């Protein structure tokens, strides 16, 4: 089974990409990076700003002999995630959470499953606050 790393709107920082990939590598299987961007990004060359984080994830996975699949979707994660989960080879989704407004006291999930409108999520969903990834720097 594979681990899906879900990124929405913005590429992760390199260190965050490495840490998320490291979690997936410890699980084994393979890694799928699902990058969901606003539709207006399709007109721009998004590959440039996403290149380094995706290369970091690929190097981490390939160093451990895991396959990596990188997908770009120009629509929201709530639509893109169920499409990719349909293949049946994902058993964990890891989504980084973005910071809230201003002081950083609130955290906004990068992906929220709307149980009223959508079918239930078919695998485990782990949302990691970016602050938790940063805590490793201070230790």
PDB file of C-alpha atoms in Angstrom:
ATOM      1  CA  UNK A   1       0.000   0.000   0.000  1.00  0.00           C
ATOM      2  CA  UNK A   2       1.029   3.611  -0.551  1.00  0.00           C
ATOM      3  CA  UNK A   3       1.038   6.821   1.450  1.00  0.00           C
ATOM      4  CA  UNK A   4      -0.469   9.883  -0.211  1.00  0.00           C
ATOM      5  CA  UNK A   5       1.076  13.257   0.667  1.00  0.00           C
ATOM      6  CA  UNK A   6      -1.558  15.922   0.075  1.00  0.00           C
ATOM      7  CA  UNK A   7      -0.509  19.496  -0.685  1.00  0.00           C
ATOM      8  CA  UNK A   8      -3.066  22.177  -1.456  1.00  0.00           C
ATOM      9  CA  UNK A   9      -2.516  25.687  -2.899  1.00  0.00           C
ATOM     10  CA  UNK A  10       1.175  26.125  -1.988  1.00  0.00           C
ATOM     11  CA  UNK A  11       4.258  23.907  -2.236  1.00  0.00           C
ATOM     12  CA  UNK A  12       5.682  22.776   1.104  1.00  0.00           C
ATOM     13  CA  UNK A  13       8.950  24.156   2.423  1.00  0.00           C
ATOM     14  CA  UNK A  14      11.870  21.837   1.627  1.00  0.00           C
ATOM     15  CA  UNK A  15      12.325  20.730   5.228  1.00  0.00           C
ATOM     16  CA  UNK A  16       8.594  20.050   5.607  1.00  0.00           C
ATOM     17  CA  UNK A  17       8.628  18.040   2.368  1.00  0.00           C
ATOM     18  CA  UNK A  18      11.570  15.987   3.646  1.00  0.00           C
ATOM     19  CA  UNK A  19       9.921  15.300   7.010  1.00  0.00           C
ATOM     20  CA  UNK A  20       6.592  14.311   5.455  1.00  0.00           C
ATOM     21  CA  UNK A  21       8.406  12.027   2.992  1.00  0.00           C
ATOM     22  CA  UNK A  22      10.407  10.509   5.864  1.00  0.00           C
ATOM     23  CA  UNK A  23       7.180   9.519   7.630  1.00  0.00           C
ATOM     24  CA  UNK A  24       5.942   7.878   4.423  1.00  0.00           C
ATOM     25  CA  UNK A  25       9.287   6.123   3.848  1.00  0.00           C
ATOM     26  CA  UNK A  26       9.180   4.549   7.324  1.00  0.00           C
ATOM     27  CA  UNK A  27       5.818   3.022   6.396  1.00  0.00           C
ATOM     28  CA  UNK A  28       7.193   1.462   3.208  1.00  0.00           C
ATOM     29  CA  UNK A  29       5.106   0.813   0.111  1.00  0.00           C
ATOM     30  CA  UNK A  30       5.222   3.845  -2.144  1.00  0.00           C
ATOM     31  CA  UNK A  31       4.506   7.564  -2.118  1.00  0.00           C
ATOM     32  CA  UNK A  32       1.926   9.523  -4.083  1.00  0.00           C
ATOM     33  CA  UNK A  33       2.197  13.329  -4.019  1.00  0.00           C
ATOM     34  CA  UNK A  34      -1.128  14.955  -4.822  1.00  0.00           C
ATOM     35  CA  UNK A  35      -0.651  18.679  -5.447  1.00  0.00           C
ATOM     36  CA  UNK A  36      -3.946  20.575  -5.689  1.00  0.00           C
ATOM     37  CA  UNK A  37      -3.730  24.100  -7.061  1.00  0.00           C
ATOM     38  CA  UNK A  38      -6.225  26.844  -7.903  1.00  0.00           C
ATOM     39  CA  UNK A  39      -7.368  26.782 -11.531  1.00  0.00           C
ATOM     40  CA  UNK A  40      -5.616  30.073 -12.377  1.00  0.00           C
ATOM     41  CA  UNK A  41      -2.245  28.386 -11.680  1.00  0.00           C
ATOM     42  CA  UNK A  42      -2.714  26.203 -14.754  1.00  0.00           C
ATOM     43  CA  UNK A  43      -1.901  29.237 -16.923  1.00  0.00           C
ATOM     44  CA  UNK A  44       1.447  29.727 -15.157  1.00  0.00           C
ATOM     45  CA  UNK A  45       4.532  27.554 -14.994  1.00  0.00           C
ATOM     46  CA  UNK A  46       3.870  25.977 -11.607  1.00  0.00           C
ATOM     47  CA  UNK A  47       6.579  23.393 -12.118  1.00  0.00           C
ATOM     48  CA  UNK A  48       9.272  25.871 -11.131  1.00  0.00           C
ATOM     49  CA  UNK A  49       8.052  26.539  -7.587  1.00  0.00           C
ATOM     50  CA  UNK A  50       7.076  22.893  -7.013  1.00  0.00           C
ATOM     51  CA  UNK A  51      10.255  21.388  -8.498  1.00  0.00           C
ATOM     52  CA  UNK A  52      12.493  21.507  -5.413  1.00  0.00           C
ATOM     53  CA  UNK A  53       9.984  20.118  -2.882  1.00  0.00           C
ATOM     54  CA  UNK A  54       8.983  17.290  -5.238  1.00  0.00           C
ATOM     55  CA  UNK A  55      12.655  16.488  -5.954  1.00  0.00           C
ATOM     56  CA  UNK A  56      13.290  16.354  -2.194  1.00  0.00           C
ATOM     57  CA  UNK A  57      10.456  13.862  -1.780  1.00  0.00           C
ATOM     58  CA  UNK A  58      11.614  11.811  -4.784  1.00  0.00           C
ATOM     59  CA  UNK A  59      15.216  11.627  -3.514  1.00  0.00           C
ATOM     60  CA  UNK A  60      14.049  10.577  -0.049  1.00  0.00           C
ATOM     61  CA  UNK A  61      11.836   7.842  -1.490  1.00  0.00           C
ATOM     62  CA  UNK A  62      14.265   6.605  -4.139  1.00  0.00           C
ATOM     63  CA  UNK A  63      17.081   6.386  -1.574  1.00  0.00           C
ATOM     64  CA  UNK A  64      14.857   3.846   0.178  1.00  0.00           C
ATOM     65  CA  UNK A  65      13.862   2.051  -3.045  1.00  0.00           C
ATOM     66  CA  UNK A  66      10.272   3.322  -3.004  1.00  0.00           C
ATOM     67  CA  UNK A  67       8.377   4.438  -6.083  1.00  0.00           C
ATOM     68  CA  UNK A  68       7.011   7.986  -6.266  1.00  0.00           C
ATOM     69  CA  UNK A  69       4.034   9.278  -8.223  1.00  0.00           C
ATOM     70  CA  UNK A  70       3.532  13.069  -8.508  1.00  0.00           C
ATOM     71  CA  UNK A  71       0.130  14.361  -9.617  1.00  0.00           C
ATOM     72  CA  UNK A  72      -0.960  17.960 -10.214  1.00  0.00           C
ATOM     73  CA  UNK A  73      -4.646  18.794 -10.149  1.00  0.00           C
ATOM     74  CA  UNK A  74      -6.011  22.250 -10.845  1.00  0.00           C
ATOM     75  CA  UNK A  75      -9.009  21.900  -8.556  1.00  0.00           C
ATOM     76  CA  UNK A  76      -9.656  21.423  -4.849  1.00  0.00           C
ATOM     77  CA  UNK A  77      -8.457  18.483  -2.790  1.00  0.00           C
ATOM     78  CA  UNK A  78     -12.003  17.566  -1.785  1.00  0.00           C
ATOM     79  CA  UNK A  79     -12.556  16.607  -5.431  1.00  0.00           C
ATOM     80  CA  UNK A  80      -9.071  15.355  -6.335  1.00  0.00           C
ATOM     81  CA  UNK A  81      -8.539  13.114  -3.315  1.00  0.00           C
ATOM     82  CA  UNK A  82     -11.550  10.821  -3.847  1.00  0.00           C
ATOM     83  CA  UNK A  83     -10.551  10.456  -7.515  1.00  0.00           C
ATOM     84  CA  UNK A  84      -7.071   9.205  -6.574  1.00  0.00           C
ATOM     85  CA  UNK A  85      -8.314   7.044  -3.697  1.00  0.00           C
ATOM     86  CA  UNK A  86     -10.479   5.209  -6.226  1.00  0.00           C
ATOM     87  CA  UNK A  87      -7.439   3.196  -7.348  1.00  0.00           C
ATOM     88  CA  UNK A  88      -7.527   1.392  -3.989  1.00  0.00           C
ATOM     89  CA  UNK A  89      -3.757   1.429  -3.406  1.00  0.00           C
ATOM     90  CA  UNK A  90      -3.638   4.187  -0.737  1.00  0.00           C
ATOM     91  CA  UNK A  91      -4.014   3.320   2.946  1.00  0.00           C
ATOM     92  CA  UNK A  92      -2.924   6.625   4.544  1.00  0.00           C
ATOM     93  CA  UNK A  93      -3.275  10.272   3.527  1.00  0.00           C
ATOM     94  CA  UNK A  94      -0.925  12.785   5.150  1.00  0.00           C
ATOM     95  CA  UNK A  95      -2.011  16.414   4.770  1.00  0.00           C
ATOM     96  CA  UNK A  96       0.040  19.297   6.131  1.00  0.00           C
ATOM     97  CA  UNK A  97      -1.993  21.986   7.858  1.00  0.00           C
ATOM     98  CA  UNK A  98      -1.470  25.636   7.008  1.00  0.00           C
ATOM     99  CA  UNK A  99      -1.194  28.397   9.588  1.00  0.00           C
ATOM    100  CA  UNK A 100      -4.087  30.606  10.553  1.00  0.00           C
ATOM    101  CA  UNK A 101      -4.214  34.368  10.314  1.00  0.00           C
ATOM    102  CA  UNK A 102      -1.688  36.527  12.103  1.00  0.00           C
ATOM    103  CA  UNK A 103      -0.377  35.195  15.403  1.00  0.00           C
ATOM    104  CA  UNK A 104      -0.331  31.523  14.452  1.00  0.00           C
ATOM    105  CA  UNK A 105      -2.637  30.507  17.308  1.00  0.00           C
ATOM    106  CA  UNK A 106      -5.224  29.021  14.968  1.00  0.00           C
ATOM    107  CA  UNK A 107      -4.561  26.254  12.483  1.00  0.00           C
ATOM    108  CA  UNK A 108      -6.595  25.792   9.319  1.00  0.00           C
ATOM    109  CA  UNK A 109      -6.632  22.278   7.864  1.00  0.00           C
ATOM    110  CA  UNK A 110      -5.259  22.176   4.349  1.00  0.00           C
ATOM    111  CA  UNK A 111      -7.963  19.616   3.603  1.00  0.00           C
ATOM    112  CA  UNK A 112     -11.311  19.133   5.327  1.00  0.00           C
ATOM    113  CA  UNK A 113     -13.563  16.255   4.453  1.00  0.00           C
ATOM    114  CA  UNK A 114     -17.159  17.427   4.120  1.00  0.00           C
ATOM    115  CA  UNK A 115     -19.066  14.414   5.393  1.00  0.00           C
ATOM    116  CA  UNK A 116     -22.468  15.906   4.547  1.00  0.00           C
ATOM    117  CA  UNK A 117     -21.764  16.394   0.837  1.00  0.00           C
ATOM    118  CA  UNK A 118     -19.172  13.737   0.048  1.00  0.00           C
ATOM    119  CA  UNK A 119     -18.808  10.013   0.516  1.00  0.00           C
ATOM    120  CA  UNK A 120     -16.848   9.070   3.647  1.00  0.00           C
ATOM    121  CA  UNK A 121     -13.068   9.009   3.376  1.00  0.00           C
ATOM    122  CA  UNK A 122     -11.986   5.471   2.513  1.00  0.00           C
ATOM    123  CA  UNK A 123      -8.657   5.486   4.349  1.00  0.00           C
ATOM    124  CA  UNK A 124      -6.940   7.043   7.343  1.00  0.00           C
ATOM    125  CA  UNK A 125      -6.356  10.808   7.124  1.00  0.00           C
ATOM    126  CA  UNK A 126      -3.511  12.258   9.205  1.00  0.00           C
ATOM    127  CA  UNK A 127      -3.304  16.049   9.291  1.00  0.00           C
ATOM    128  CA  UNK A 128       0.006  17.344  10.628  1.00  0.00           C
ATOM    129  CA  UNK A 129       0.243  20.958  11.809  1.00  0.00           C
ATOM    130  CA  UNK A 130       3.259  22.608  10.195  1.00  0.00           C
ATOM    131  CA  UNK A 131       4.203  23.843  13.680  1.00  0.00           C
ATOM    132  CA  UNK A 132       4.743  20.210  14.702  1.00  0.00           C
ATOM    133  CA  UNK A 133       7.285  19.791  11.911  1.00  0.00           C
ATOM    134  CA  UNK A 134       9.049  22.966  13.023  1.00  0.00           C
ATOM    135  CA  UNK A 135       9.362  21.768  16.655  1.00  0.00           C
ATOM    136  CA  UNK A 136      12.147  19.407  15.605  1.00  0.00           C
ATOM    137  CA  UNK A 137      14.345  22.428  14.824  1.00  0.00           C
ATOM    138  CA  UNK A 138      14.184  23.688  18.416  1.00  0.00           C
ATOM    139  CA  UNK A 139      15.244  20.446  20.103  1.00  0.00           C
TER     140      UNK A 139
END
